[in-house]
mmCIF file of C-alpha atoms in Angstrom:
data_model
loop_
_atom_site.group_PDB
_atom_site.id
_atom_site.type_symbol
_atom_site.label_atom_id
_atom_site.label_comp_id
_atom_site.label_asym_id
_atom_site.label_seq_id
_atom_site.Cartn_x
_atom_site.Cartn_y
_atom_site.Cartn_z
ATOM 1 C CA UNK A 46 0.005 -0.019 -0.002
ATOM 2 C CA UNK A 47 1.331 3.449 -0.855
ATOM 3 C CA UNK A 48 0.636 6.272 1.549
ATOM 4 C CA UNK A 49 0.278 9.837 0.136
ATOM 5 C CA UNK A 50 1.948 12.600 2.137
ATOM 6 C CA UNK A 51 -1.131 14.701 2.604
ATOM 7 C CA UNK A 52 -0.833 18.021 4.532
ATOM 8 C CA UNK A 53 -2.926 16.517 7.269
ATOM 9 C CA UNK A 54 -0.695 13.450 7.587
ATOM 10 C CA UNK A 55 2.464 15.565 7.602
ATOM 11 C CA UNK A 56 0.938 17.880 10.289
ATOM 12 C CA UNK A 57 0.015 14.869 12.442
ATOM 13 C CA UNK A 58 3.476 13.468 12.119
ATOM 14 C CA UNK A 59 5.034 16.787 13.049
ATOM 15 C CA UNK A 60 2.815 17.068 16.123
ATOM 16 C CA UNK A 61 3.757 13.514 17.150
ATOM 17 C CA UNK A 62 7.457 14.208 16.799
ATOM 18 C CA UNK A 63 7.107 17.454 18.792
ATOM 19 C CA UNK A 64 5.233 15.589 21.546
ATOM 20 C CA UNK A 65 7.913 12.935 21.754
ATOM 21 C CA UNK A 66 10.679 15.510 21.864
ATOM 22 C CA UNK A 67 8.892 17.475 24.646
ATOM 23 C CA UNK A 68 8.326 14.357 26.640
ATOM 24 C CA UNK A 69 11.942 13.359 26.215
ATOM 25 C CA UNK A 70 13.143 16.816 27.255
ATOM 26 C CA UNK A 71 10.928 16.762 30.373
ATOM 27 C CA UNK A 72 12.300 13.288 31.311
ATOM 28 C CA UNK A 73 15.913 14.506 30.960
ATOM 29 C CA UNK A 74 15.531 17.339 33.567
ATOM 30 C CA UNK A 75 14.860 15.567 36.811
ATOM 31 C CA UNK A 76 15.458 18.759 38.923
ATOM 32 C CA UNK A 77 14.478 22.398 38.316
ATOM 33 C CA UNK A 78 16.549 25.104 40.054
ATOM 34 C CA UNK A 79 15.146 28.641 40.191
ATOM 35 C CA UNK A 80 17.701 31.433 40.579
ATOM 36 C CA UNK A 81 16.470 34.870 41.555
ATOM 37 C CA UNK A 82 18.846 37.736 41.142
ATOM 38 C CA UNK A 83 17.602 40.282 43.542
ATOM 39 C CA UNK A 84 16.386 43.733 42.412
ATOM 40 C CA UNK A 85 16.955 45.015 38.830
ATOM 41 C CA UNK A 86 15.940 47.793 36.518
ATOM 42 C CA UNK A 87 14.727 50.847 38.460
ATOM 43 C CA UNK A 88 15.105 48.965 41.637
ATOM 44 C CA UNK A 89 18.882 49.348 42.343
ATOM 45 C CA UNK A 90 18.928 47.601 45.692
ATOM 46 C CA UNK A 91 21.764 48.507 48.108
ATOM 47 C CA UNK A 92 24.568 50.604 46.704
ATOM 48 C CA UNK A 93 28.009 51.969 47.548
ATOM 49 C CA UNK A 94 29.538 54.360 45.033
ATOM 50 C CA UNK A 95 29.125 52.854 41.648
ATOM 51 C CA UNK A 96 28.575 49.357 42.909
ATOM 52 C CA UNK A 97 24.937 48.372 42.789
ATOM 53 C CA UNK A 98 23.279 45.321 44.383
ATOM 54 C CA UNK A 99 21.256 44.642 41.238
ATOM 55 C CA UNK A 100 24.405 44.145 39.215
ATOM 56 C CA UNK A 101 26.232 42.077 41.743
ATOM 57 C CA UNK A 102 23.313 39.644 42.232
ATOM 58 C CA UNK A 103 22.701 39.165 38.562
ATOM 59 C CA UNK A 104 26.359 38.441 37.853
ATOM 60 C CA UNK A 105 26.636 35.943 40.688
ATOM 61 C CA UNK A 106 23.399 34.209 39.556
ATOM 62 C CA UNK A 107 24.806 33.882 35.990
ATOM 63 C CA UNK A 108 28.082 32.449 37.312
ATOM 64 C CA UNK A 109 26.109 29.973 39.415
ATOM 65 C CA UNK A 110 23.977 28.970 36.425
ATOM 66 C CA UNK A 111 27.114 28.355 34.386
ATOM 67 C CA UNK A 112 28.501 26.040 37.067
ATOM 68 C CA UNK A 113 25.263 24.085 37.361
ATOM 69 C CA UNK A 114 24.876 23.705 33.561
ATOM 70 C CA UNK A 115 28.545 22.521 33.225
ATOM 71 C CA UNK A 116 28.224 20.013 36.072
ATOM 72 C CA UNK A 117 24.669 18.614 35.437
ATOM 73 C CA UNK A 118 23.844 19.314 31.807
ATOM 74 C CA UNK A 119 20.257 18.526 30.899
ATOM 75 C CA UNK A 120 19.557 16.702 34.149
ATOM 76 C CA UNK A 121 19.105 20.017 35.993
ATOM 77 C CA UNK A 122 17.138 22.824 34.392
ATOM 78 C CA UNK A 123 18.024 26.297 35.654
ATOM 79 C CA UNK A 124 15.308 28.892 35.562
ATOM 80 C CA UNK A 125 16.215 32.555 36.017
ATOM 81 C CA UNK A 126 13.661 35.094 37.275
ATOM 82 C CA UNK A 127 15.684 37.670 35.301
ATOM 83 C CA UNK A 128 18.833 37.420 33.192
ATOM 84 C CA UNK A 129 18.993 41.091 32.224
ATOM 85 C CA UNK A 130 18.780 44.417 34.023
ATOM 86 C CA UNK A 131 15.024 44.536 34.300
ATOM 87 C CA UNK A 132 12.554 45.242 37.070
ATOM 88 C CA UNK A 133 10.591 42.118 38.121
ATOM 89 C CA UNK A 134 7.900 42.397 40.763
ATOM 90 C CA UNK A 135 8.200 40.114 43.790
ATOM 91 C CA UNK A 136 5.010 38.228 42.996
ATOM 92 C CA UNK A 137 6.293 37.597 39.422
ATOM 93 C CA UNK A 138 9.566 36.214 40.789
ATOM 94 C CA UNK A 139 7.710 33.604 42.782
ATOM 95 C CA UNK A 140 5.389 32.887 39.822
ATOM 96 C CA UNK A 141 8.326 32.111 37.571
ATOM 97 C CA UNK A 142 9.542 29.457 40.044
ATOM 98 C CA UNK A 143 6.107 28.147 40.684
ATOM 99 C CA UNK A 144 5.136 27.932 36.980
ATOM 100 C CA UNK A 145 8.391 26.004 36.304
ATOM 101 C CA UNK A 146 7.607 23.620 39.143
ATOM 102 C CA UNK A 147 11.031 24.405 40.617
ATOM 103 C CA UNK A 148 12.441 22.060 43.238
ATOM 104 C CA UNK A 149 14.582 24.716 44.893
ATOM 105 C CA UNK A 150 14.504 28.573 44.919
ATOM 106 C CA UNK A 151 17.539 30.684 45.679
ATOM 107 C CA UNK A 152 17.130 34.425 45.929
ATOM 108 C CA UNK A 153 20.520 36.209 45.853
ATOM 109 C CA UNK A 154 21.043 39.584 47.577
ATOM 110 C CA UNK A 155 23.550 41.879 49.058
ATOM 111 C CA UNK A 156 23.155 43.326 52.600
ATOM 112 C CA UNK A 157 23.514 46.808 54.055
ATOM 113 C CA UNK A 158 22.436 48.830 57.027
ATOM 114 C CA UNK A 159 21.101 52.351 57.531
ATOM 115 C CA UNK A 160 23.631 55.108 57.168
ATOM 116 C CA UNK A 161 22.971 56.293 60.761
ATOM 117 C CA UNK A 162 23.961 52.863 62.133
ATOM 118 C CA UNK A 163 27.013 52.906 64.393
ATOM 119 C CA UNK A 164 29.806 50.745 62.955
ATOM 120 C CA UNK A 165 28.182 50.675 59.576
ATOM 121 C CA UNK A 166 31.518 50.458 57.743
ATOM 122 C CA UNK A 167 32.832 47.590 59.803
ATOM 123 C CA UNK A 168 29.805 45.215 59.827
ATOM 124 C CA UNK A 169 30.394 42.257 57.558
ATOM 125 C CA UNK A 170 29.398 38.635 56.989
ATOM 126 C CA UNK A 171 27.026 36.428 55.050
ATOM 127 C CA UNK A 172 23.606 35.118 56.180
ATOM 128 C CA UNK A 173 21.024 32.754 54.626
ATOM 129 C CA UNK A 174 17.321 33.195 55.410
ATOM 130 C CA UNK A 175 14.348 30.950 55.320
ATOM 131 C CA UNK A 176 10.826 32.335 55.525
ATOM 132 C CA UNK A 177 9.318 32.619 59.049
ATOM 133 C CA UNK A 178 8.798 34.875 61.986
ATOM 134 C CA UNK A 179 11.624 37.360 62.467
ATOM 135 C CA UNK A 180 13.522 36.431 65.631
ATOM 136 C CA UNK A 181 15.097 39.848 66.073
ATOM 137 C CA UNK A 182 14.700 43.447 65.065
ATOM 138 C CA UNK A 183 17.742 43.083 62.772
ATOM 139 C CA UNK A 184 16.011 40.255 60.927
ATOM 140 C CA UNK A 185 12.819 42.288 60.586
ATOM 141 C CA UNK A 186 14.802 45.266 59.276
ATOM 142 C CA UNK A 187 16.343 43.143 56.500
ATOM 143 C CA UNK A 188 12.891 41.707 55.531
ATOM 144 C CA UNK A 189 11.349 45.209 55.519
ATOM 145 C CA UNK A 190 14.050 46.541 53.248
ATOM 146 C CA UNK A 191 13.765 43.618 50.772
ATOM 147 C CA UNK A 192 9.985 43.765 50.792
ATOM 148 C CA UNK A 193 9.874 47.486 50.303
ATOM 149 C CA UNK A 194 10.452 46.899 46.557
ATOM 150 C CA UNK A 195 6.740 46.277 46.144
ATOM 151 C CA UNK A 196 6.212 49.959 46.618
ATOM 152 C CA UNK A 197 7.660 50.438 43.122
ATOM 153 C CA UNK A 198 4.710 48.463 41.766
ATOM 154 C CA UNK A 199 1.368 50.064 40.885
ATOM 155 C CA UNK A 200 -1.529 49.136 43.208
ATOM 156 C CA UNK A 201 0.753 47.101 45.372
ATOM 157 C CA UNK A 202 -1.552 47.289 48.414
ATOM 158 C CA UNK A 203 -4.391 45.682 46.466
ATOM 159 C CA UNK A 204 -2.080 43.234 44.657
ATOM 160 C CA UNK A 205 -0.552 42.016 47.944
ATOM 161 C CA UNK A 206 -3.836 42.054 49.841
ATOM 162 C CA UNK A 207 -3.073 45.050 51.985
ATOM 163 C CA UNK A 208 0.389 43.972 52.971
ATOM 164 C CA UNK A 209 2.458 46.948 54.249
ATOM 165 C CA UNK A 210 6.202 46.246 54.106
ATOM 166 C CA UNK A 211 6.893 48.867 56.744
ATOM 167 C CA UNK A 212 4.312 47.698 59.300
ATOM 168 C CA UNK A 213 5.369 44.940 61.695
ATOM 169 C CA UNK A 214 1.758 43.919 62.095
ATOM 170 C CA UNK A 215 1.669 42.783 58.466
ATOM 171 C CA UNK A 216 4.310 40.117 59.180
ATOM 172 C CA UNK A 217 1.874 37.933 61.115
ATOM 173 C CA UNK A 218 1.094 36.150 57.795
ATOM 174 C CA UNK A 219 4.498 34.428 57.955
ATOM 175 C CA UNK A 220 3.286 32.303 60.922
ATOM 176 C CA UNK A 221 1.642 30.217 58.202
ATOM 177 C CA UNK A 222 4.676 30.373 55.919
ATOM 178 C CA UNK A 223 6.431 27.492 54.203
ATOM 179 C CA UNK A 224 6.007 24.979 57.048
ATOM 180 C CA UNK A 225 5.660 22.006 54.627
ATOM 181 C CA UNK A 226 9.025 22.954 52.992
ATOM 182 C CA UNK A 227 10.762 24.237 56.107
ATOM 183 C CA UNK A 228 12.994 21.205 56.846
ATOM 184 C CA UNK A 229 14.411 21.189 53.292
ATOM 185 C CA UNK A 230 14.731 24.983 53.179
ATOM 186 C CA UNK A 231 16.746 24.929 56.477
ATOM 187 C CA UNK A 232 18.814 21.999 55.180
ATOM 188 C CA UNK A 233 19.909 23.961 52.118
ATOM 189 C CA UNK A 234 20.284 27.215 53.991
ATOM 190 C CA UNK A 235 22.686 25.458 56.442
ATOM 191 C CA UNK A 236 24.724 24.085 53.606
ATOM 192 C CA UNK A 237 24.899 27.432 51.809
ATOM 193 C CA UNK A 238 25.879 29.235 54.972
ATOM 194 C CA UNK A 239 28.695 26.754 55.611
ATOM 195 C CA UNK A 240 29.985 27.136 52.072
ATOM 196 C CA UNK A 241 29.858 30.955 52.146
ATOM 197 C CA UNK A 242 32.157 30.703 55.167
ATOM 198 C CA UNK A 243 34.496 27.917 53.946
ATOM 199 C CA UNK A 244 34.591 28.643 50.225
ATOM 200 C CA UNK A 245 33.786 32.362 49.912
ATOM 201 C CA UNK A 246 35.589 33.334 53.145
ATOM 202 C CA UNK A 247 32.712 35.269 54.552
ATOM 203 C CA UNK A 248 32.095 35.855 58.256
ATOM 204 C CA UNK A 249 29.288 33.828 59.763
ATOM 205 C CA UNK A 250 26.132 35.872 60.389
ATOM 206 C CA UNK A 251 24.043 32.666 60.712
ATOM 207 C CA UNK A 252 21.022 30.964 59.228
ATOM 208 C CA UNK A 253 17.987 33.064 60.067
ATOM 209 C CA UNK A 254 14.289 33.333 59.550
ATOM 210 C CA UNK A 255 12.342 36.480 58.527
ATOM 211 C CA UNK A 256 9.191 37.404 56.598
ATOM 212 C CA UNK A 257 10.324 37.742 53.022
ATOM 213 C CA UNK A 258 7.349 37.927 50.605
ATOM 214 C CA UNK A 259 9.241 36.335 47.762
ATOM 215 C CA UNK A 260 9.910 33.208 49.885
ATOM 216 C CA UNK A 261 6.452 33.060 51.277
ATOM 217 C CA UNK A 262 4.858 33.027 47.864
ATOM 218 C CA UNK A 263 6.972 30.094 46.481
ATOM 219 C CA UNK A 264 5.708 26.546 46.607
ATOM 220 C CA UNK A 265 9.049 24.802 46.981
ATOM 221 C CA UNK A 266 12.013 24.885 49.420
ATOM 222 C CA UNK A 267 13.340 28.438 49.240
ATOM 223 C CA UNK A 268 16.067 30.601 50.756
ATOM 224 C CA UNK A 269 17.252 34.183 50.474
ATOM 225 C CA UNK A 270 21.039 34.697 50.540
ATOM 226 C CA UNK A 271 22.718 37.854 51.755
ATOM 227 C CA UNK A 272 26.279 37.592 50.435
ATOM 228 C CA UNK A 273 27.845 40.357 52.540
ATOM 229 C CA UNK A 274 27.469 43.967 53.460
ATOM 230 C CA UNK A 275 28.195 46.357 50.608
ATOM 231 C CA UNK A 276 28.442 49.228 53.174
ATOM 232 C CA UNK A 277 31.719 47.727 54.384
ATOM 233 C CA UNK A 278 34.528 48.927 52.130
ATOM 234 C CA UNK A 279 36.440 45.637 52.287
ATOM 235 C CA UNK A 280 33.301 43.576 51.585
ATOM 236 C CA UNK A 281 32.371 45.951 48.810
ATOM 237 C CA UNK A 282 35.732 45.381 47.010
ATOM 238 C CA UNK A 283 35.208 41.628 47.414
ATOM 239 C CA UNK A 284 31.643 41.790 45.950
ATOM 240 C CA UNK A 285 32.839 44.069 43.100
ATOM 241 C CA UNK A 286 35.624 41.773 42.043
ATOM 242 C CA UNK A 287 35.568 38.791 39.626
ATOM 243 C CA UNK A 288 37.339 36.654 42.192
ATOM 244 C CA UNK A 289 34.802 37.508 44.908
ATOM 245 C CA UNK A 290 31.794 36.833 42.687
ATOM 246 C CA UNK A 291 33.379 33.534 41.541
ATOM 247 C CA UNK A 292 33.788 32.462 45.131
ATOM 248 C CA UNK A 293 30.191 33.355 45.984
ATOM 249 C CA UNK A 294 28.871 31.386 43.009
ATOM 250 C CA UNK A 295 31.121 28.456 43.841
ATOM 251 C CA UNK A 296 29.953 28.457 47.410
ATOM 252 C CA UNK A 297 26.311 28.313 46.308
ATOM 253 C CA UNK A 298 27.133 25.617 43.751
ATOM 254 C CA UNK A 299 28.870 23.475 46.359
ATOM 255 C CA UNK A 300 25.812 23.817 48.623
ATOM 256 C CA UNK A 301 23.515 22.804 45.753
ATOM 257 C CA UNK A 302 25.725 19.802 44.907
ATOM 258 C CA UNK A 303 25.600 18.601 48.563
ATOM 259 C CA UNK A 304 21.803 19.250 48.715
ATOM 260 C CA UNK A 305 21.253 17.153 45.591
ATOM 261 C CA UNK A 306 23.248 14.267 47.026
ATOM 262 C CA UNK A 307 21.123 14.374 50.149
ATOM 263 C CA UNK A 308 17.909 14.135 48.087
ATOM 264 C CA UNK A 309 19.205 11.182 46.007
ATOM 265 C CA UNK A 310 19.942 9.010 49.071
#
């Protein structure tokens, strides 16, 4: 029997091939890693001189993505909430990770303190946060600063159901945070903190909890990393250098590699 290559038949064959290819691709990626470079676009983040948080976080995220791609290939899919200098609302950052059905969310940031703070230029060290109730005023201050970005969005009060980033009363919602993912979030946070000390040479500011909107809105284990304090001149030089950014990316990669091994046991 001779089959004629009708348009309908060719179209059906093409659809079948596409379906097989998509299924094969989805089978190859057995882990999805969402990387969130903090701030971006009109949201500069913390700054010191010409060094901006939004640029540091994006560069470190890209270096981390490169390490993961090289080590894992197609078995780990890396999703970026942004890979250019653009403004991305907090809710959208979480949606990117949720829509991709990510298995882990890492939000990368740089820390600072108010200019009126005593010892501002000497404070230093890395910290990794999971979502939860702030245990100290310092933790609350960090969460308030990171959450304040929603004020750059139109109708943010309606969009975030009346959440006020500057009101401590609003943070009661985090009592019902990521409890179902908390154990894994803390596990990765601990690994990341250890690596930031050992590999990146950062001082230990500890694993902490605070009410970060971007972590609260994600559906997977999630952490927010504060690499160091840009208000400290020595830390600023480190964060501005290729060597420093490479070390930060390597530290987070090592933590991810250790975390993956734990899951595969």
